[in-house]
PDB file of C-alpha atoms and ligand atoms in Angstrom:
ATOM      1  CA  UNK M  15       0.064   0.250  -0.020  1.00 84.00           C
ATOM      2  CA  UNK M  16       1.648   3.566  -0.813  1.00 88.00           C
ATOM      3  CA  UNK M  17       2.292   5.566   2.241  1.00 92.00           C
ATOM      4  CA  UNK M  18      -0.043   7.951   3.630  1.00 95.00           C
ATOM      5  CA  UNK M  19       0.794  11.389   3.966  1.00 96.00           C
ATOM      6  CA  UNK M  20      -0.819  14.969   5.061  1.00 96.00           C
ATOM      7  CA  UNK M  21       1.843  17.929   4.164  1.00 98.00           C
ATOM      8  CA  UNK M  22       1.419  21.445   4.908  1.00 98.00           C
ATOM      9  CA  UNK M  23       2.641  23.993   2.661  1.00 98.00           C
ATOM     10  CA  UNK M  24       3.252  27.267   4.078  1.00 98.00           C
ATOM     11  CA  UNK M  25       4.515  28.764   1.218  1.00 98.00           C
ATOM     12  CA  UNK M  26       6.082  32.557   1.595  1.00 98.00           C
ATOM     13  CA  UNK M  27       3.677  32.655   5.194  1.00 98.00           C
ATOM     14  CA  UNK M  28       5.679  32.361   8.635  1.00 98.00           C
ATOM     15  CA  UNK M  29       7.778  33.873  11.373  1.00 98.00           C
ATOM     16  CA  UNK M  30       9.935  31.985  14.606  1.00 97.00           C
ATOM     17  CA  UNK M  31       6.708  33.319  16.522  1.00 97.00           C
ATOM     18  CA  UNK M  32       4.039  31.990  14.213  1.00 98.00           C
ATOM     19  CA  UNK M  33       6.352  28.602  13.892  1.00 97.00           C
ATOM     20  CA  UNK M  34       6.497  28.262  17.897  1.00 94.00           C
ATOM     21  CA  UNK M  35       2.885  28.960  18.639  1.00 94.00           C
ATOM     22  CA  UNK M  36       2.206  26.238  15.537  1.00 94.00           C
ATOM     23  CA  UNK M  37       4.313  23.591  17.427  1.00 91.00           C
ATOM     24  CA  UNK M  38       2.628  24.209  20.474  1.00 89.00           C
ATOM     25  CA  UNK M  39      -0.842  23.875  19.017  1.00 89.00           C
ATOM     26  CA  UNK M  40       0.148  20.479  17.566  1.00 84.00           C
ATOM     27  CA  UNK M  41       1.819  18.926  20.616  1.00 77.00           C
ATOM     28  CA  UNK M  42      -0.242  16.635  22.242  1.00 65.00           C
ATOM     29  CA  UNK M  43      -3.382  16.013  19.943  1.00 65.00           C
ATOM     30  CA  UNK M  44      -2.546  14.612  16.612  1.00 56.00           C
ATOM     31  CA  UNK M  45       0.964  14.173  16.842  1.00 55.00           C
ATOM     32  CA  UNK M  46       2.693  11.265  17.143  1.00 49.00           C
ATOM     33  CA  UNK M  47       0.914   8.534  15.964  1.00 57.00           C
ATOM     34  CA  UNK M  48      -1.375  10.099  13.777  1.00 63.00           C
ATOM     35  CA  UNK M  49      -1.388   6.920  11.315  1.00 79.00           C
ATOM     36  CA  UNK M  50      -0.055   8.819   8.324  1.00 90.00           C
ATOM     37  CA  UNK M  51       3.039  10.685   7.723  1.00 93.00           C
ATOM     38  CA  UNK M  52       2.718  14.287   8.727  1.00 94.00           C
ATOM     39  CA  UNK M  53       5.361  16.808   6.570  1.00 97.00           C
ATOM     40  CA  UNK M  54       5.958  20.415   6.738  1.00 98.00           C
ATOM     41  CA  UNK M  55       7.019  22.369   4.242  1.00 98.00           C
ATOM     42  CA  UNK M  56       7.957  26.001   5.747  1.00 98.00           C
ATOM     43  CA  UNK M  57       9.739  28.734   4.371  1.00 98.00           C
ATOM     44  CA  UNK M  58      13.392  27.494   3.974  1.00 98.00           C
ATOM     45  CA  UNK M  59      14.284  30.441   6.806  1.00 98.00           C
ATOM     46  CA  UNK M  60      12.139  28.498   9.460  1.00 98.00           C
ATOM     47  CA  UNK M  61      13.695  24.894   8.854  1.00 98.00           C
ATOM     48  CA  UNK M  62      16.260  25.070  11.756  1.00 97.00           C
ATOM     49  CA  UNK M  63      13.610  26.451  14.207  1.00 96.00           C
ATOM     50  CA  UNK M  64      11.501  23.654  13.110  1.00 96.00           C
ATOM     51  CA  UNK M  65      13.893  20.865  12.933  1.00 97.00           C
ATOM     52  CA  UNK M  66      14.545  21.222  16.862  1.00 94.00           C
ATOM     53  CA  UNK M  67      11.492  19.920  17.230  1.00 90.00           C
ATOM     54  CA  UNK M  68      10.665  17.007  14.860  1.00 89.00           C
ATOM     55  CA  UNK M  69      11.334  13.994  16.020  1.00 88.00           C
ATOM     56  CA  UNK M  70       9.393  14.731  19.631  1.00 86.00           C
ATOM     57  CA  UNK M  71       6.354  15.623  17.414  1.00 86.00           C
ATOM     58  CA  UNK M  72       7.046  13.114  14.774  1.00 88.00           C
ATOM     59  CA  UNK M  73       7.209  14.946  11.705  1.00 92.00           C
ATOM     60  CA  UNK M  74       9.245  15.602   8.854  1.00 96.00           C
ATOM     61  CA  UNK M  75      10.215  18.763   6.843  1.00 98.00           C
ATOM     62  CA  UNK M  76      10.581  20.145   3.511  1.00 98.00           C
ATOM     63  CA  UNK M  77      11.692  22.620   1.667  1.00 98.00           C
ATOM     64  CA  UNK M  78       9.764  24.483  -0.835  1.00 98.00           C
ATOM     65  CA  UNK M  79      12.038  24.476  -3.952  1.00 98.00           C
ATOM     66  CA  UNK M  80      16.407  23.552  -4.038  1.00 98.00           C
ATOM     67  CA  UNK M  81      18.290  24.647  -6.843  1.00 98.00           C
ATOM     68  CA  UNK M  82      19.872  22.304  -9.488  1.00 98.00           C
ATOM     69  CA  UNK M  83      23.631  23.269  -8.363  1.00 98.00           C
ATOM     70  CA  UNK M  84      25.122  21.772  -4.864  1.00 98.00           C
ATOM     71  CA  UNK M  85      26.819  25.526  -4.139  1.00 98.00           C
ATOM     72  CA  UNK M  86      28.250  28.105  -6.419  1.00 98.00           C
ATOM     73  CA  UNK M  87      27.050  31.752  -7.609  1.00 98.00           C
ATOM     74  CA  UNK M  88      23.185  31.475  -7.623  1.00 98.00           C
ATOM     75  CA  UNK M  89      22.645  34.506  -5.643  1.00 98.00           C
ATOM     76  CA  UNK M  90      19.365  33.935  -3.562  1.00 97.00           C
ATOM     77  CA  UNK M  91      19.332  30.339  -4.063  1.00 98.00           C
ATOM     78  CA  UNK M  92      19.530  27.536  -1.575  1.00 98.00           C
ATOM     79  CA  UNK M  93      21.078  24.236  -2.616  1.00 98.00           C
ATOM     80  CA  UNK M  94      19.494  20.665  -1.846  1.00 98.00           C
ATOM     81  CA  UNK M  95      22.682  19.870   0.587  1.00 98.00           C
ATOM     82  CA  UNK M  96      21.968  23.327   2.468  1.00 98.00           C
ATOM     83  CA  UNK M  97      18.306  22.234   2.805  1.00 98.00           C
ATOM     84  CA  UNK M  98      19.532  19.088   4.610  1.00 98.00           C
ATOM     85  CA  UNK M  99      21.964  20.650   6.539  1.00 98.00           C
ATOM     86  CA  UNK M 100      19.057  23.095   7.730  1.00 98.00           C
ATOM     87  CA  UNK M 101      16.682  19.699   8.431  1.00 98.00           C
ATOM     88  CA  UNK M 102      14.842  18.757   5.851  1.00 98.00           C
ATOM     89  CA  UNK M 103      14.282  15.333   4.595  1.00 98.00           C
ATOM     90  CA  UNK M 104      11.744  16.310   1.899  1.00 98.00           C
ATOM     91  CA  UNK M 105      11.132  18.970  -1.105  1.00 98.00           C
ATOM     92  CA  UNK M 106       8.862  20.219  -3.229  1.00 98.00           C
ATOM     93  CA  UNK M 107       9.736  20.250  -7.060  1.00 98.00           C
ATOM     94  CA  UNK M 108       7.447  21.994  -9.608  1.00 98.00           C
ATOM     95  CA  UNK M 109       5.010  23.618  -7.219  1.00 98.00           C
ATOM     96  CA  UNK M 110       2.765  25.332  -9.790  1.00 97.00           C
ATOM     97  CA  UNK M 111       3.487  28.833  -8.626  1.00 96.00           C
ATOM     98  CA  UNK M 112       6.863  28.377  -9.490  1.00 97.00           C
ATOM     99  CA  UNK M 113       5.824  26.771 -12.869  1.00 96.00           C
ATOM    100  CA  UNK M 114       3.847  29.947 -13.555  1.00 94.00           C
ATOM    101  CA  UNK M 115       5.011  32.969 -11.598  1.00 95.00           C
ATOM    102  CA  UNK M 116       8.984  32.284 -11.802  1.00 95.00           C
ATOM    103  CA  UNK M 117       8.852  30.191 -14.971  1.00 95.00           C
ATOM    104  CA  UNK M 118      10.076  26.953 -14.191  1.00 97.00           C
ATOM    105  CA  UNK M 119      10.020  24.443 -16.993  1.00 98.00           C
ATOM    106  CA  UNK M 120      10.079  20.815 -16.995  1.00 98.00           C
ATOM    107  CA  UNK M 121      13.537  20.798 -17.995  1.00 98.00           C
ATOM    108  CA  UNK M 122      14.113  22.842 -14.451  1.00 98.00           C
ATOM    109  CA  UNK M 123      11.841  20.500 -12.882  1.00 98.00           C
ATOM    110  CA  UNK M 124      13.743  17.565 -13.705  1.00 98.00           C
ATOM    111  CA  UNK M 125      17.403  19.131 -12.714  1.00 98.00           C
ATOM    112  CA  UNK M 126      15.656  20.187  -9.310  1.00 98.00           C
ATOM    113  CA  UNK M 127      14.666  16.338  -9.032  1.00 98.00           C
ATOM    114  CA  UNK M 128      18.367  15.142  -9.478  1.00 98.00           C
ATOM    115  CA  UNK M 129      19.535  17.194  -7.161  1.00 98.00           C
ATOM    116  CA  UNK M 130      17.348  16.365  -4.536  1.00 98.00           C
ATOM    117  CA  UNK M 131      18.420  12.736  -4.806  1.00 98.00           C
ATOM    118  CA  UNK M 132      21.524  13.746  -4.990  1.00 98.00           C
ATOM    119  CA  UNK M 133      21.040  15.126  -1.749  1.00 98.00           C
ATOM    120  CA  UNK M 134      19.211  12.534  -0.500  1.00 98.00           C
ATOM    121  CA  UNK M 135      16.084  14.494   0.009  1.00 98.00           C
ATOM    122  CA  UNK M 136      12.496  12.871  -0.733  1.00 98.00           C
ATOM    123  CA  UNK M 137      11.052  14.765  -3.968  1.00 98.00           C
ATOM    124  CA  UNK M 138       7.485  15.460  -3.717  1.00 98.00           C
ATOM    125  CA  UNK M 139       6.692  16.279  -7.378  1.00 98.00           C
ATOM    126  CA  UNK M 140       3.622  18.609  -7.925  1.00 98.00           C
ATOM    127  CA  UNK M 141       2.070  18.088 -11.257  1.00 98.00           C
ATOM    128  CA  UNK M 142      -1.236  19.874 -12.503  1.00 98.00           C
ATOM    129  CA  UNK M 143      -3.157  21.899 -15.267  1.00 97.00           C
ATOM    130  CA  UNK M 144      -4.514  24.717 -15.901  1.00 95.00           C
ATOM    131  CA  UNK M 145      -8.253  25.794 -16.297  1.00 93.00           C
ATOM    132  CA  UNK M 146      -7.759  26.863 -19.884  1.00 93.00           C
ATOM    133  CA  UNK M 147      -5.456  23.161 -20.157  1.00 95.00           C
ATOM    134  CA  UNK M 148      -8.772  21.720 -18.541  1.00 94.00           C
ATOM    135  CA  UNK M 149     -10.949  23.422 -20.918  1.00 92.00           C
ATOM    136  CA  UNK M 150      -9.303  22.587 -23.490  1.00 95.00           C
ATOM    137  CA  UNK M 151      -9.504  18.867 -22.988  1.00 96.00           C
ATOM    138  CA  UNK M 152      -5.429  18.490 -22.100  1.00 98.00           C
ATOM    139  CA  UNK M 153      -5.389  18.113 -18.622  1.00 97.00           C
ATOM    140  CA  UNK M 154      -4.503  14.580 -18.889  1.00 98.00           C
ATOM    141  CA  UNK M 155      -1.355  15.108 -21.729  1.00 98.00           C
ATOM    142  CA  UNK M 156       0.120  18.087 -19.568  1.00 98.00           C
ATOM    143  CA  UNK M 157       0.182  16.043 -16.235  1.00 98.00           C
ATOM    144  CA  UNK M 158       1.060  12.970 -18.160  1.00 98.00           C
ATOM    145  CA  UNK M 159       3.747  15.228 -19.593  1.00 98.00           C
ATOM    146  CA  UNK M 160       4.907  16.750 -16.514  1.00 98.00           C
ATOM    147  CA  UNK M 161       5.528  13.497 -14.851  1.00 98.00           C
ATOM    148  CA  UNK M 162       7.533  12.000 -17.625  1.00 98.00           C
ATOM    149  CA  UNK M 163       9.959  14.855 -17.503  1.00 98.00           C
ATOM    150  CA  UNK M 164      11.346  13.877 -14.136  1.00 98.00           C
ATOM    151  CA  UNK M 165      10.410  10.086 -14.683  1.00 98.00           C
ATOM    152  CA  UNK M 166      12.571  10.243 -17.899  1.00 98.00           C
ATOM    153  CA  UNK M 167      15.784  11.223 -15.829  1.00 98.00           C
ATOM    154  CA  UNK M 168      15.340   9.859 -12.499  1.00 98.00           C
ATOM    155  CA  UNK M 169      13.365   6.492 -13.240  1.00 97.00           C
ATOM    156  CA  UNK M 170      12.548   4.542 -10.293  1.00 97.00           C
ATOM    157  CA  UNK M 171      14.562   6.847  -7.917  1.00 98.00           C
ATOM    158  CA  UNK M 172      11.584   9.128  -7.913  1.00 98.00           C
ATOM    159  CA  UNK M 173       9.573   6.641  -5.378  1.00 98.00           C
ATOM    160  CA  UNK M 174      11.889   7.229  -2.950  1.00 98.00           C
ATOM    161  CA  UNK M 175       9.031  10.563  -2.773  1.00 98.00           C
ATOM    162  CA  UNK M 176       5.803  11.457  -3.950  1.00 98.00           C
ATOM    163  CA  UNK M 177       3.011  12.920  -6.552  1.00 98.00           C
ATOM    164  CA  UNK M 178       0.997  15.945  -5.358  1.00 98.00           C
ATOM    165  CA  UNK M 179      -1.708  16.446  -8.515  1.00 98.00           C
ATOM    166  CA  UNK M 180      -2.474  20.341  -8.028  1.00 97.00           C
ATOM    167  CA  UNK M 181      -4.952  21.342 -10.846  1.00 96.00           C
ATOM    168  CA  UNK M 182      -3.679  25.055 -11.070  1.00 94.00           C
ATOM    169  CA  UNK M 183      -7.343  26.667 -11.133  1.00 92.00           C
ATOM    170  CA  UNK M 184      -8.623  24.558  -7.173  1.00 91.00           C
ATOM    171  CA  UNK M 185      -4.973  26.093  -5.762  1.00 86.00           C
ATOM    172  CA  UNK M 186      -5.951  28.913  -3.170  1.00 84.00           C
ATOM    173  CA  UNK M 187      -8.983  29.733  -5.230  1.00 86.00           C
ATOM    174  CA  UNK M 188     -11.845  28.011  -2.990  1.00 83.00           C
ATOM    175  CA  UNK M 189     -12.694  25.405  -5.755  1.00 82.00           C
ATOM    176  CA  UNK M 190     -11.781  21.999  -4.936  1.00 84.00           C
ATOM    177  CA  UNK M 191     -11.974  18.981  -7.625  1.00 88.00           C
ATOM    178  CA  UNK M 192     -14.454  17.051  -7.159  1.00 95.00           C
ATOM    179  CA  UNK M 193     -13.503  13.589  -5.116  1.00 96.00           C
ATOM    180  CA  UNK M 194     -14.583  11.638  -8.512  1.00 97.00           C
ATOM    181  CA  UNK M 195     -12.352  14.267 -10.877  1.00 96.00           C
ATOM    182  CA  UNK M 196      -9.503  14.040  -8.439  1.00 97.00           C
ATOM    183  CA  UNK M 197      -9.655  10.228  -8.522  1.00 98.00           C
ATOM    184  CA  UNK M 198      -9.824  10.154 -12.178  1.00 98.00           C
ATOM    185  CA  UNK M 199      -6.386  11.842 -12.463  1.00 98.00           C
ATOM    186  CA  UNK M 200      -4.832  10.009  -9.747  1.00 98.00           C
ATOM    187  CA  UNK M 201      -5.874   6.563 -11.533  1.00 98.00           C
ATOM    188  CA  UNK M 202      -4.139   8.024 -14.658  1.00 98.00           C
ATOM    189  CA  UNK M 203      -1.052   9.193 -12.798  1.00 98.00           C
ATOM    190  CA  UNK M 204      -1.187   5.417 -11.529  1.00 98.00           C
ATOM    191  CA  UNK M 205      -1.068   4.202 -14.427  1.00 98.00           C
ATOM    192  CA  UNK M 206       1.290   6.098 -15.926  1.00 98.00           C
ATOM    193  CA  UNK M 207       3.547   4.753 -12.917  1.00 98.00           C
ATOM    194  CA  UNK M 208       2.597   1.024 -13.215  1.00 98.00           C
ATOM    195  CA  UNK M 209       3.901   1.308 -16.972  1.00 98.00           C
ATOM    196  CA  UNK M 210       7.131   2.641 -15.788  1.00 98.00           C
ATOM    197  CA  UNK M 211       7.647  -0.084 -13.020  1.00 98.00           C
ATOM    198  CA  UNK M 212       5.663  -1.637  -9.669  1.00 97.00           C
ATOM    199  CA  UNK M 213       7.678   0.476  -7.610  1.00 97.00           C
ATOM    200  CA  UNK M 214       6.579   3.529  -8.804  1.00 98.00           C
ATOM    201  CA  UNK M 215       2.948   2.299  -8.927  1.00 98.00           C
ATOM    202  CA  UNK M 216       2.786   2.115  -4.988  1.00 97.00           C
ATOM    203  CA  UNK M 217       4.223   5.880  -4.605  1.00 98.00           C
ATOM    204  CA  UNK M 218       1.904   8.010  -2.477  1.00 98.00           C
ATOM    205  CA  UNK M 219      -0.155  10.269  -4.940  1.00 98.00           C
ATOM    206  CA  UNK M 220      -1.716  13.294  -2.716  1.00 98.00           C
ATOM    207  CA  UNK M 221      -4.324  15.925  -4.038  1.00 97.00           C
ATOM    208  CA  UNK M 222      -3.733  19.415  -3.470  1.00 97.00           C
ATOM    209  CA  UNK M 223      -5.803  22.512  -3.959  1.00 95.00           C
ATOM    210  CA  UNK M 224      -7.788  24.073  -1.452  1.00 94.00           C
ATOM    211  CA  UNK M 225      -8.519  20.879   0.894  1.00 96.00           C
ATOM    212  CA  UNK M 226     -10.062  21.583   3.966  1.00 96.00           C
ATOM    213  CA  UNK M 227     -11.736  19.868   6.580  1.00 97.00           C
ATOM    214  CA  UNK M 228     -14.994  19.995   5.332  1.00 96.00           C
ATOM    215  CA  UNK M 229     -13.589  18.467   2.387  1.00 96.00           C
ATOM    216  CA  UNK M 230     -10.668  16.088   3.150  1.00 97.00           C
ATOM    217  CA  UNK M 231     -12.774  13.104   3.911  1.00 96.00           C
ATOM    218  CA  UNK M 232     -14.558  12.483   0.566  1.00 96.00           C
ATOM    219  CA  UNK M 233     -11.094  13.487  -0.899  1.00 97.00           C
ATOM    220  CA  UNK M 234      -9.370  10.480   0.973  1.00 96.00           C
ATOM    221  CA  UNK M 235     -12.021   8.275   0.588  1.00 95.00           C
ATOM    222  CA  UNK M 236     -10.995   7.736  -2.597  1.00 96.00           C
ATOM    223  CA  UNK M 237      -8.519   4.436  -3.577  1.00 96.00           C
ATOM    224  CA  UNK M 238      -5.830   6.669  -5.505  1.00 97.00           C
ATOM    225  CA  UNK M 239      -5.756   9.413  -3.441  1.00 97.00           C
ATOM    226  CA  UNK M 240      -3.393   8.861  -0.582  1.00 97.00           C
ATOM    227  CA  UNK M 241      -3.265  12.613   1.176  1.00 97.00           C
ATOM    228  CA  UNK M 242      -3.162  15.929   0.797  1.00 98.00           C
ATOM    229  CA  UNK M 243      -0.694  18.669   0.202  1.00 98.00           C
ATOM    230  CA  UNK M 244      -2.669  21.567   1.770  1.00 98.00           C
ATOM    231  CA  UNK M 245      -1.709  25.342   1.338  1.00 97.00           C
ATOM    232  CA  UNK M 246      -4.086  28.046   3.093  1.00 97.00           C
ATOM    233  CA  UNK M 247      -5.500  25.922   5.594  1.00 98.00           C
ATOM    234  CA  UNK M 248      -2.349  24.120   6.843  1.00 98.00           C
ATOM    235  CA  UNK M 249      -1.711  27.498   8.404  1.00 98.00           C
ATOM    236  CA  UNK M 250      -4.320  27.326  11.116  1.00 97.00           C
ATOM    237  CA  UNK M 251      -3.467  24.206  13.110  1.00 94.00           C
ATOM    238  CA  UNK M 252      -6.364  23.268  14.149  1.00 94.00           C
ATOM    239  CA  UNK M 253      -7.484  23.053  10.641  1.00 96.00           C
ATOM    240  CA  UNK M 254      -4.314  20.948   9.774  1.00 95.00           C
ATOM    241  CA  UNK M 255      -4.658  19.118  12.407  1.00 92.00           C
ATOM    242  CA  UNK M 256      -8.975  18.457  11.480  1.00 93.00           C
ATOM    243  CA  UNK M 257      -7.545  17.295   7.722  1.00 95.00           C
ATOM    244  CA  UNK M 258      -4.672  15.081   9.303  1.00 93.00           C
ATOM    245  CA  UNK M 259      -7.771  13.143  11.703  1.00 91.00           C
ATOM    246  CA  UNK M 260      -9.888  13.039   8.410  1.00 93.00           C
ATOM    247  CA  UNK M 261      -7.123  10.767   6.959  1.00 92.00           C
ATOM    248  CA  UNK M 262      -7.169   8.682   9.788  1.00 85.00           C
ATOM    249  CA  UNK M 263     -10.350   7.996   9.624  1.00 83.00           C
ATOM    250  CA  UNK M 264     -11.423   8.076   5.959  1.00 76.00           C
ATOM    251  CA  UNK M 265      -8.386   7.227   4.362  1.00 70.00           C
ATOM    252  CA  UNK M 266      -7.314   3.715   2.592  1.00 57.00           C
ATOM    253  CA  UNK M 267      -6.382   1.023   4.955  1.00 55.00           C
TER     254      UNK M 267
HETATM  255  P1  PGA Z  21      -4.595  25.915  -1.269  1.00 88.71           P
HETATM  256  O1  PGA Z  21      -2.839  25.416  -2.023  1.00 88.71           O
HETATM  257  O2  PGA Z  21      -4.292  24.520  -0.594  1.00 88.71           O
HETATM  258  O3  PGA Z  21      -4.333  27.220  -0.540  1.00 88.71           O
HETATM  259  O4  PGA Z  21      -5.211  25.646  -2.523  1.00 88.71           O
HETATM  260  C1  PGA Z  21      -2.331  24.489  -2.153  1.00 88.71           C
HETATM  261  C2  PGA Z  21      -0.850  24.347  -2.587  1.00 88.71           C
HETATM  262  O5  PGA Z  21      -0.757  25.117  -3.216  1.00 88.71           O
HETATM  263  O6  PGA Z  21       0.069  23.300  -2.503  1.00 88.71           O
END
């Protein structure tokens, strides 16, 4: 069975005070022993602070992106090795905000995924179509292209991480893909992975895009939805915990 994961993507939000209060709110309730893996992707500045508490809370940390190179004259960038040094064990790869706002191409995602594995980070590869692509009937081909770009360079090594299907039109908009719509794409993704190898087919496939306590349970009941990558709602520890609980209760065994 694929690993079950609930991940919080804080994006460019949070301070040291916010992180300390957040951890205090998480401690003593759901974690540890939540029945699924819990990951947080805070801004890189907060990794060292959060890293001091991960063992006690039973969570893992990730960085939101890594630069392809291990070091050098790349002002403002962070290498995968530096993320490991700061306490990360995961990294997002190809989040749609980076693809759309920062022009990250499929080729870039492949290089960043290679860098992640070079440093021993687990890649969470984000894929998803825009509204125009969905309306044009291209959703599946876009997602397949985004998957193939990384699978072609990493092959089975991608199985160290996970996939997050995040339709761009559902991110931060309050619009969620219906459970059936999400399941259809997750099943398609599972098929792409299975055609490559049995090990890849066992990868966790997370859904992302306006996941909230109110819609999490129905999404998690779908057979190929192994978790969630949660943006906005992950900034509220009570909402994030409620989503973790929904996974415990309604997730696939
Ligand atoms: P959202 O973001 O939950 O705020 O829609 C999800 C994401 O971008 O990972």
